[in-house]
Short mmCIF file of C-alpha atoms in Angstrom, two decimals:
data_model
loop_
_atom_site.label_atom_id
_atom_site.label_comp_id
_atom_site.label_asym_id
_atom_site.label_seq_id
_atom_site.Cartn_x
_atom_site.Cartn_y
_atom_site.Cartn_z
CA UNK A 8 0.00 0.00 0.00
CA UNK A 9 1.25 3.47 -0.79
CA UNK A 10 2.71 5.38 2.11
CA UNK A 11 0.68 8.23 3.52
CA UNK A 12 -2.62 6.78 2.32
CA UNK A 13 -2.53 8.74 -0.95
CA UNK A 14 -4.47 6.65 -3.54
CA UNK A 15 -2.81 8.52 -6.35
CA UNK A 16 0.70 7.28 -5.55
CA UNK A 17 2.30 3.99 -6.45
CA UNK A 18 5.03 2.00 -4.81
CA UNK A 19 6.54 -1.16 -6.29
CA UNK A 20 8.18 -4.08 -4.53
CA UNK A 21 10.47 -6.01 -6.83
CA UNK A 22 12.40 -8.30 -4.49
CA UNK A 23 10.36 -11.27 -5.64
CA UNK A 24 8.96 -9.89 -8.86
CA UNK A 25 5.92 -8.64 -6.98
CA UNK A 26 4.26 -5.27 -6.80
CA UNK A 27 1.46 -3.89 -4.70
CA UNK A 28 -0.50 -0.73 -5.28
CA UNK A 29 -3.75 1.12 -4.78
CA UNK A 30 -4.70 3.19 -7.76
CA UNK A 31 -7.68 5.31 -8.85
CA UNK A 32 -9.79 4.11 -11.77
CA UNK A 33 -10.83 6.33 -14.66
CA UNK A 34 -13.74 7.84 -12.75
CA UNK A 35 -11.51 8.79 -9.82
CA UNK A 36 -12.83 6.16 -7.39
CA UNK A 37 -10.31 4.10 -5.50
CA UNK A 38 -9.85 0.63 -6.93
CA UNK A 39 -8.00 -1.93 -4.80
CA UNK A 40 -5.56 -3.99 -6.78
CA UNK A 41 -2.66 -6.32 -6.22
CA UNK A 42 -0.71 -7.81 -9.09
CA UNK A 43 2.36 -10.01 -9.58
CA UNK A 44 4.71 -10.20 -12.53
CA UNK A 45 5.19 -13.91 -12.01
CA UNK A 46 1.78 -15.38 -12.76
CA UNK A 47 0.67 -18.96 -12.44
CA UNK A 48 -0.15 -20.64 -15.73
CA UNK A 49 -3.57 -21.73 -14.45
CA UNK A 50 -4.73 -19.35 -11.73
CA UNK A 51 -7.89 -20.11 -9.78
CA UNK A 52 -10.19 -17.09 -9.67
CA UNK A 53 -12.63 -16.79 -6.80
CA UNK A 54 -15.80 -14.69 -6.88
CA UNK A 55 -16.85 -13.22 -3.52
CA UNK A 56 -20.45 -11.99 -3.21
CA UNK A 57 -21.18 -10.55 0.26
CA UNK A 58 -24.68 -9.85 1.54
CA UNK A 59 -26.66 -6.70 0.97
CA UNK A 60 -30.36 -7.43 0.59
CA UNK A 61 -31.89 -5.63 -2.38
CA UNK A 62 -28.56 -3.86 -2.95
CA UNK A 63 -27.22 -7.11 -4.38
CA UNK A 64 -28.89 -6.27 -7.66
CA UNK A 65 -25.65 -4.34 -8.18
CA UNK A 66 -23.78 -7.66 -8.26
CA UNK A 67 -25.99 -8.88 -11.12
CA UNK A 68 -24.98 -5.82 -13.16
CA UNK A 69 -21.28 -6.53 -12.58
CA UNK A 70 -21.75 -10.13 -13.71
CA UNK A 71 -23.58 -8.92 -16.81
CA UNK A 72 -20.56 -6.79 -17.71
CA UNK A 73 -18.15 -9.67 -17.05
CA UNK A 74 -20.15 -11.87 -19.43
CA UNK A 75 -19.83 -9.22 -22.15
CA UNK A 76 -16.13 -8.60 -21.50
CA UNK A 77 -15.22 -12.27 -21.89
CA UNK A 78 -15.14 -13.96 -25.31
CA UNK A 79 -18.49 -15.40 -26.39
CA UNK A 80 -17.24 -18.98 -26.06
CA UNK A 81 -15.65 -18.38 -22.64
CA UNK A 82 -16.32 -20.91 -19.90
CA UNK A 83 -17.19 -20.02 -16.33
CA UNK A 84 -14.32 -17.72 -15.24
CA UNK A 85 -14.91 -18.34 -11.52
CA UNK A 86 -13.95 -21.88 -10.44
CA UNK A 87 -14.60 -20.84 -6.83
CA UNK A 88 -17.82 -18.99 -5.98
CA UNK A 89 -18.70 -17.88 -2.44
CA UNK A 90 -21.68 -15.96 -1.16
CA UNK A 91 -23.38 -14.78 1.99
CA UNK A 92 -27.01 -13.82 2.65
CA UNK A 93 -28.62 -12.62 -0.61
CA UNK A 94 -25.15 -12.86 -2.15
CA UNK A 95 -25.39 -16.60 -1.52
CA UNK A 96 -28.48 -16.74 -3.75
CA UNK A 97 -26.59 -14.98 -6.55
CA UNK A 98 -23.65 -17.34 -6.00
CA UNK A 99 -25.81 -20.46 -6.15
CA UNK A 100 -27.67 -19.31 -9.27
CA UNK A 101 -24.31 -18.73 -10.98
CA UNK A 102 -22.74 -21.98 -9.77
CA UNK A 103 -25.70 -24.06 -10.92
CA UNK A 104 -25.29 -22.49 -14.38
CA UNK A 105 -21.51 -22.87 -14.66
CA UNK A 106 -21.91 -25.07 -17.74
CA UNK A 107 -23.54 -22.10 -19.51
CA UNK A 108 -22.04 -19.02 -17.88
CA UNK A 109 -23.73 -16.43 -20.09
CA UNK A 110 -27.14 -18.05 -19.72
CA UNK A 111 -26.63 -18.18 -15.97
CA UNK A 112 -25.87 -14.46 -15.82
CA UNK A 113 -28.97 -13.76 -17.88
CA UNK A 114 -31.05 -15.75 -15.40
CA UNK A 115 -29.63 -13.78 -12.48
CA UNK A 116 -30.33 -10.46 -14.21
CA UNK A 117 -33.84 -11.54 -15.16
CA UNK A 118 -34.57 -12.50 -11.56
CA UNK A 119 -33.52 -9.10 -10.22
CA UNK A 120 -35.20 -7.12 -13.00
CA UNK A 121 -38.57 -8.71 -12.20
CA UNK A 122 -38.32 -8.73 -8.41
CA UNK A 123 -41.21 -7.76 -6.19
CA UNK A 124 -41.25 -7.43 -2.43
CA UNK A 125 -44.04 -10.02 -2.37
CA UNK A 126 -41.56 -12.55 -3.82
CA UNK A 127 -39.33 -12.16 -0.75
CA UNK A 128 -41.71 -11.76 2.17
CA UNK A 129 -45.44 -11.36 2.79
CA UNK A 130 -46.41 -7.70 2.88
CA UNK A 131 -50.22 -7.87 2.74
CA UNK A 132 -52.45 -6.18 5.32
CA UNK A 133 -53.59 -9.42 6.94
CA UNK A 134 -50.04 -10.67 7.52
CA UNK A 135 -48.81 -7.29 8.78
CA UNK A 136 -51.67 -6.98 11.30
CA UNK A 137 -51.32 -10.58 12.44
CA UNK A 138 -47.55 -10.39 12.96
CA UNK A 139 -47.81 -7.04 14.77
CA UNK A 140 -50.52 -8.38 17.07
CA UNK A 141 -48.52 -11.52 17.85
CA UNK A 142 -45.47 -9.47 18.83
CA UNK A 143 -47.47 -7.06 20.98
CA UNK A 144 -49.31 -9.94 22.68
CA UNK A 145 -46.07 -11.83 23.29
CA UNK A 146 -44.38 -8.82 24.87
CA UNK A 147 -47.30 -8.07 27.20
CA UNK A 148 -47.79 -11.70 28.25
CA UNK A 149 -44.09 -12.46 28.56
CA UNK A 150 -44.34 -15.32 26.07
CA UNK A 151 -41.35 -14.49 23.86
CA UNK A 152 -39.90 -17.98 24.13
CA UNK A 153 -40.77 -21.10 22.17
CA UNK A 154 -44.46 -20.19 21.88
CA UNK A 155 -43.81 -16.60 20.79
CA UNK A 156 -43.54 -15.23 17.23
CA UNK A 157 -40.56 -16.48 15.24
CA UNK A 158 -39.87 -13.30 13.26
CA UNK A 159 -41.28 -9.94 12.22
CA UNK A 160 -41.67 -10.92 8.55
CA UNK A 161 -42.68 -14.15 6.83
CA UNK A 162 -40.18 -15.06 4.09
CA UNK A 163 -42.04 -18.14 2.83
CA UNK A 164 -42.34 -16.53 -0.65
CA UNK A 165 -38.53 -16.44 -0.89
CA UNK A 166 -38.34 -20.19 -0.31
CA UNK A 167 -41.04 -20.78 -2.92
CA UNK A 168 -39.25 -18.59 -5.45
CA UNK A 169 -35.93 -20.37 -4.95
CA UNK A 170 -37.59 -23.78 -5.21
CA UNK A 171 -38.91 -22.80 -8.65
CA UNK A 172 -35.74 -21.07 -9.93
CA UNK A 173 -32.84 -23.12 -8.56
CA UNK A 174 -31.73 -26.57 -9.71
CA UNK A 175 -29.40 -27.70 -6.95
CA UNK A 176 -28.55 -30.99 -8.68
CA UNK A 177 -26.80 -29.01 -11.41
CA UNK A 178 -24.16 -27.80 -8.94
CA UNK A 179 -22.64 -31.28 -8.73
CA UNK A 180 -23.03 -31.71 -12.49
CA UNK A 181 -20.94 -28.57 -13.04
CA UNK A 182 -18.33 -29.82 -10.57
CA UNK A 183 -18.13 -33.22 -12.29
CA UNK A 184 -17.83 -31.52 -15.68
CA UNK A 185 -14.84 -29.46 -14.48
CA UNK A 186 -16.60 -26.10 -14.82
CA UNK A 187 -16.73 -25.48 -11.09
CA UNK A 188 -14.26 -26.19 -8.31
CA UNK A 189 -16.40 -25.20 -5.33
CA UNK A 190 -19.46 -23.31 -4.16
CA UNK A 191 -19.58 -21.99 -0.59
CA UNK A 192 -22.45 -20.52 1.43
CA UNK A 193 -21.91 -19.02 4.89
CA UNK A 194 -24.40 -18.95 7.77
CA UNK A 195 -24.18 -18.18 11.51
CA UNK A 196 -24.94 -20.90 14.05
CA UNK A 197 -27.05 -19.78 17.00
CA UNK A 198 -26.00 -22.67 19.26
CA UNK A 199 -22.31 -22.91 18.40
CA UNK A 200 -21.81 -19.17 17.96
CA UNK A 201 -19.67 -19.91 14.90
CA UNK A 202 -19.60 -18.68 11.33
CA UNK A 203 -20.08 -21.88 9.34
CA UNK A 204 -19.22 -22.09 5.65
CA UNK A 205 -20.93 -24.97 3.89
CA UNK A 206 -19.04 -25.90 0.74
CA UNK A 207 -19.63 -28.32 -2.11
CA UNK A 208 -16.73 -29.01 -4.43
CA UNK A 209 -14.20 -31.31 -5.98
CA UNK A 210 -12.60 -34.15 -4.07
CA UNK A 211 -9.62 -33.23 -1.94
CA UNK A 212 -10.97 -29.99 -0.48
CA UNK A 213 -10.14 -29.92 3.21
CA UNK A 214 -12.47 -28.61 5.96
CA UNK A 215 -11.02 -25.87 8.13
CA UNK A 216 -11.36 -24.69 11.71
CA UNK A 217 -10.46 -21.21 12.92
CA UNK A 218 -11.53 -19.04 15.84
CA UNK A 219 -15.33 -18.85 15.69
CA UNK A 220 -15.43 -19.92 12.04
CA UNK A 221 -15.17 -23.19 10.18
CA UNK A 222 -15.78 -24.79 6.81
CA UNK A 223 -17.58 -28.11 6.41
CA UNK A 224 -18.48 -30.07 3.26
CA UNK A 225 -22.17 -30.31 2.42
CA UNK A 226 -24.55 -30.78 -0.47
CA UNK A 227 -25.84 -27.24 -0.87
CA UNK A 228 -29.63 -27.04 -0.73
CA UNK A 229 -32.40 -24.56 -0.16
CA UNK A 230 -32.09 -24.72 3.64
CA UNK A 231 -28.50 -23.46 3.42
CA UNK A 232 -29.65 -20.43 1.42
CA UNK A 233 -32.60 -19.74 3.71
CA UNK A 234 -30.27 -19.95 6.71
CA UNK A 235 -27.64 -17.69 5.15
CA UNK A 236 -30.25 -15.00 4.39
CA UNK A 237 -32.21 -15.24 7.67
CA UNK A 238 -31.70 -11.70 9.01
CA UNK A 239 -32.06 -11.95 12.81
CA UNK A 240 -35.52 -11.07 14.13
CA UNK A 241 -36.64 -10.01 10.65
CA UNK A 242 -36.73 -13.54 9.14
CA UNK A 243 -37.01 -16.84 11.02
CA UNK A 244 -33.93 -18.95 11.70
CA UNK A 245 -33.53 -22.10 9.63
CA UNK A 246 -32.49 -25.51 10.90
CA UNK A 247 -29.63 -27.19 9.03
CA UNK A 248 -28.60 -30.53 10.46
CA UNK A 249 -28.84 -30.26 14.24
CA UNK A 250 -28.49 -26.49 14.60
CA UNK A 251 -30.48 -23.35 13.82
CA UNK A 252 -28.73 -20.77 11.68
CA UNK A 253 -29.19 -17.09 10.93
CA UNK A 254 -27.78 -14.62 8.43
CA UNK A 255 -24.20 -15.47 7.53
CA UNK A 256 -23.04 -11.87 7.81
CA UNK A 257 -23.48 -11.84 11.59
CA UNK A 258 -20.32 -13.77 12.53
CA UNK A 259 -18.45 -13.47 9.24
CA UNK A 260 -15.29 -11.75 10.43
CA UNK A 261 -13.27 -12.92 7.40
CA UNK A 262 -15.54 -12.95 4.31
CA UNK A 263 -12.61 -13.50 1.92
CA UNK A 264 -11.37 -16.55 3.81
CA UNK A 265 -13.69 -19.25 2.34
CA UNK A 266 -12.58 -18.55 -1.24
CA UNK A 267 -8.92 -18.77 -0.21
CA UNK A 268 -9.45 -22.00 1.73
CA UNK A 269 -11.06 -23.48 -1.38
CA UNK A 270 -7.98 -22.77 -3.48
CA UNK A 271 -8.51 -19.35 -5.06
CA UNK A 272 -5.38 -17.29 -5.67
CA UNK A 273 -7.15 -14.37 -7.36
CA UNK A 274 -10.33 -12.71 -6.15
CA UNK A 275 -13.03 -10.59 -7.72
CA UNK A 276 -14.98 -9.02 -4.85
CA UNK A 277 -18.25 -7.22 -5.53
CA UNK A 278 -19.28 -4.96 -2.66
CA UNK A 279 -22.43 -2.88 -2.29
CA UNK A 280 -21.09 0.20 -0.48
CA UNK A 281 -19.98 3.23 -2.48
CA UNK A 282 -16.24 3.23 -3.07
CA UNK A 283 -15.96 6.89 -2.02
CA UNK A 284 -17.68 6.31 1.33
CA UNK A 285 -16.21 8.71 3.86
CA UNK A 286 -13.97 7.38 6.61
CA UNK A 287 -14.53 10.53 8.67
CA UNK A 288 -16.03 9.40 11.99
CA UNK A 289 -17.31 12.87 12.97
CA UNK A 290 -21.10 13.45 12.83
CA UNK A 291 -22.28 15.12 9.61
CA UNK A 292 -25.18 17.04 11.19
CA UNK A 293 -26.62 18.20 14.50
CA UNK A 294 -27.35 15.25 16.78
CA UNK A 295 -30.93 14.00 17.02
CA UNK A 296 -32.16 10.92 18.79
CA UNK A 297 -32.20 8.07 16.23
CA UNK A 298 -35.49 6.49 15.23
CA UNK A 299 -35.90 2.69 15.33
CA UNK A 300 -35.69 2.70 11.55
CA UNK A 301 -32.40 4.60 11.63
CA UNK A 302 -30.99 2.21 14.21
CA UNK A 303 -32.08 -0.76 12.09
CA UNK A 304 -30.31 0.74 9.06
CA UNK A 305 -27.15 1.18 11.14
CA UNK A 306 -27.39 -2.46 12.24
CA UNK A 307 -27.81 -3.60 8.63
CA UNK A 308 -24.78 -1.59 7.53
CA UNK A 309 -22.72 -3.15 10.30
CA UNK A 310 -24.07 -6.61 9.52
CA UNK A 311 -23.47 -6.60 5.78
CA UNK A 312 -20.60 -4.22 5.08
CA UNK A 313 -18.09 -3.58 7.85
CA UNK A 314 -16.46 -7.01 7.99
CA UNK A 315 -15.62 -6.88 4.27
CA UNK A 316 -13.80 -3.56 4.64
CA UNK A 317 -11.83 -4.92 7.59
CA UNK A 318 -10.87 -8.10 5.72
CA UNK A 319 -9.71 -6.09 2.71
CA UNK A 320 -7.44 -4.06 4.99
CA UNK A 321 -6.07 -7.31 6.41
CA UNK A 322 -5.40 -8.70 2.93
CA UNK A 323 -3.64 -5.50 1.90
CA UNK A 324 -1.40 -5.72 4.97
CA UNK A 325 -0.49 -9.34 4.24
CA UNK A 326 0.33 -8.54 0.60
CA UNK A 327 2.39 -5.55 1.68
CA UNK A 328 4.28 -7.53 4.33
CA UNK A 329 5.10 -10.36 1.91
CA UNK A 330 6.30 -7.85 -0.67
CA UNK A 331 8.52 -6.09 1.88
CA UNK A 332 10.08 -9.33 3.09
CA UNK A 333 10.57 -10.70 -0.41
CA UNK A 334 8.84 -13.93 0.55
CA UNK A 335 6.29 -15.47 -1.82
CA UNK A 336 4.95 -17.84 0.82
CA UNK A 337 5.10 -17.96 4.61
CA UNK A 338 4.04 -21.05 6.55
CA UNK A 339 1.79 -20.33 9.51
CA UNK A 340 0.44 -23.15 11.69
CA UNK A 341 -1.51 -25.44 9.33
CA UNK A 342 -1.78 -22.94 6.50
CA UNK A 343 0.39 -20.58 4.46
CA UNK A 344 0.30 -16.87 3.79
CA UNK A 345 0.71 -16.06 0.11
CA UNK A 346 0.20 -13.00 -2.10
CA UNK A 347 -3.37 -12.78 -3.40
CA UNK A 348 -4.28 -10.82 -6.49
CA UNK A 349 -7.64 -9.16 -6.06
CA UNK A 350 -9.93 -6.59 -7.56
CA UNK A 351 -12.60 -4.88 -5.50
CA UNK A 352 -15.58 -3.50 -7.41
CA UNK A 353 -18.00 -1.26 -5.55
CA UNK A 354 -20.64 1.32 -6.51
CA UNK A 355 -19.42 4.60 -7.91
CA UNK A 356 -22.49 6.33 -6.45
CA UNK A 357 -24.09 6.14 -3.02
CA UNK A 358 -26.91 3.62 -3.41
CA UNK A 359 -29.07 5.64 -1.01
CA UNK A 360 -29.55 8.16 -3.83
CA UNK A 361 -31.62 5.60 -5.72
CA UNK A 362 -34.11 4.92 -2.90
CA UNK A 363 -36.42 7.99 -2.58
CA UNK A 364 -37.99 7.82 -6.10
CA UNK A 365 -39.14 4.26 -5.40
CA UNK A 366 -40.57 4.54 -1.89
CA UNK A 367 -44.12 4.63 -3.28
CA UNK A 368 -43.56 1.11 -4.63
CA UNK A 369 -43.42 -0.34 -1.13
CA UNK A 370 -46.77 -2.07 -0.45
CA UNK A 371 -49.10 0.13 1.63
CA UNK A 372 -49.30 -2.22 4.67
CA UNK A 373 -45.51 -2.36 4.88
CA UNK A 374 -45.25 1.42 4.46
CA UNK A 375 -47.66 1.86 7.35
CA UNK A 376 -45.64 -0.49 9.54
CA UNK A 377 -42.35 1.21 8.62
CA UNK A 378 -43.79 4.67 9.21
CA UNK A 379 -44.98 3.59 12.65
CA UNK A 380 -41.39 2.81 13.69
CA UNK A 381 -39.93 5.91 12.06
CA UNK A 382 -38.46 4.01 9.12
CA UNK A 383 -39.80 6.20 6.31
CA UNK A 384 -37.57 9.19 7.05
CA UNK A 385 -34.36 10.19 5.28
CA UNK A 386 -32.31 8.85 8.17
CA UNK A 387 -33.83 5.43 7.50
CA UNK A 388 -32.76 5.23 3.85
CA UNK A 389 -30.04 2.65 4.64
CA UNK A 390 -32.68 0.25 5.99
CA UNK A 391 -34.99 0.85 3.03
CA UNK A 392 -32.15 0.30 0.55
CA UNK A 393 -31.88 -3.29 1.80
CA UNK A 394 -35.62 -4.03 1.79
CA UNK A 395 -36.65 -2.41 -1.50
CA UNK A 396 -36.95 -5.59 -3.58
CA UNK A 397 -38.77 -3.86 -6.42
CA UNK A 398 -37.91 -4.28 -10.10
CA UNK A 399 -37.46 -0.60 -11.09
CA UNK A 400 -35.13 0.05 -8.13
CA UNK A 401 -33.20 -3.17 -8.74
CA UNK A 402 -32.84 -2.37 -12.44
CA UNK A 403 -31.19 0.95 -11.60
CA UNK A 404 -28.68 -0.77 -9.33
CA UNK A 405 -28.09 -3.44 -11.95
CA UNK A 406 -27.37 -0.80 -14.57
CA UNK A 407 -24.97 0.98 -12.20
CA UNK A 408 -23.12 -2.29 -11.59
CA UNK A 409 -22.88 -2.86 -15.34
CA UNK A 410 -21.51 0.63 -16.02
CA UNK A 411 -19.03 0.48 -13.13
CA UNK A 412 -17.68 -2.88 -14.29
CA UNK A 413 -17.37 -1.75 -17.90
CA UNK A 414 -15.40 1.29 -16.68
CA UNK A 415 -12.95 -1.19 -15.12
CA UNK A 416 -12.81 -3.42 -18.17
CA UNK A 417 -9.02 -3.51 -18.44
CA UNK A 418 -8.62 -4.46 -14.79
CA UNK A 419 -11.22 -7.22 -15.13
CA UNK A 420 -9.52 -8.57 -18.25
CA UNK A 421 -6.16 -8.56 -16.49
CA UNK A 422 -7.55 -10.43 -13.51
CA UNK A 423 -9.56 -13.03 -15.47
CA UNK A 424 -7.53 -13.39 -18.66
CA UNK A 425 -4.07 -12.25 -17.60
CA UNK A 426 -3.88 -9.84 -20.53
#
């Protein structure tokens, strides 16, 4: 990393033919990048799709651009695909279509372009009134345990949609055909308190165990996706095996780790927070007591986004340290530290800017519920940006992802094709 934190400077480390840099892209946004002069003949590229609710429509736009950048006859460029929360759904859709990469991307884009909130959770008046009454009754009677309500929202429609759109048997077919090395989905165990990555892949992949996180082999199914996207309190927990799991972002302290454990030595990471997000911790306006909706948006930001930023900083430090020491590989306990080439793609615009024009698309019963908890104000836009599963909003994010990726075409080609 360049000294002084200036993204416009470059510093090269040539002791082992390596170089590390952070450089601005053509639009002026910071683009994280690490490259080596000595490249492997057959690198394994990993795709990392973190969670982000409705914001993950942006990931579909990036994949659309990747499909256009690659030659028409190109095979799946991502042997390793990992995802968390709604990113796990994108990851599984892509992995199950690895035999026809372009067609798979088209399916992902079509799903996001035609999304409706009703396809994710029930938002009708009857359900809203019933759930609200159950929560109020449970709080006043003290019955918040096993007989109390399971969640605020009912995400049964999401399960039904995935059952009709996903063909899980094709994941193993793609692995057997050599088009896919591994698919990984991360969820958080409520009993164990661990971040558990379920992976399905080629023979020889080794499970791993780290502090509060582990990777175990599994045949990926709909329960893994429902568990990975089960936002606490909002959606009900899902039982996988002998444990209940919630959203994978909760305990995911190292979101890049699963792809590396599964053999990736290059990473394409698609985030959903604007690349020019300020790091200034001072308040931007006069203090006012936060509404429940504003607090929920803060929690969602922490849940989905902060761990990725921290892990990217960690990866940059490791790359920098290896470059300074001139070592291409350092053994550490039962693993090895090695330079990782990666490209981080993130929105060039704040996604909150896209929310206000689409607030009227939120079903009336849900709008009433959100307004009651102060979640229809400007301070609650972060929360709404995650819940706005509506086609017009998702199409705008998809288009932004496409344009941002095309603006980084050369970097994508260098990462995927080595050109």
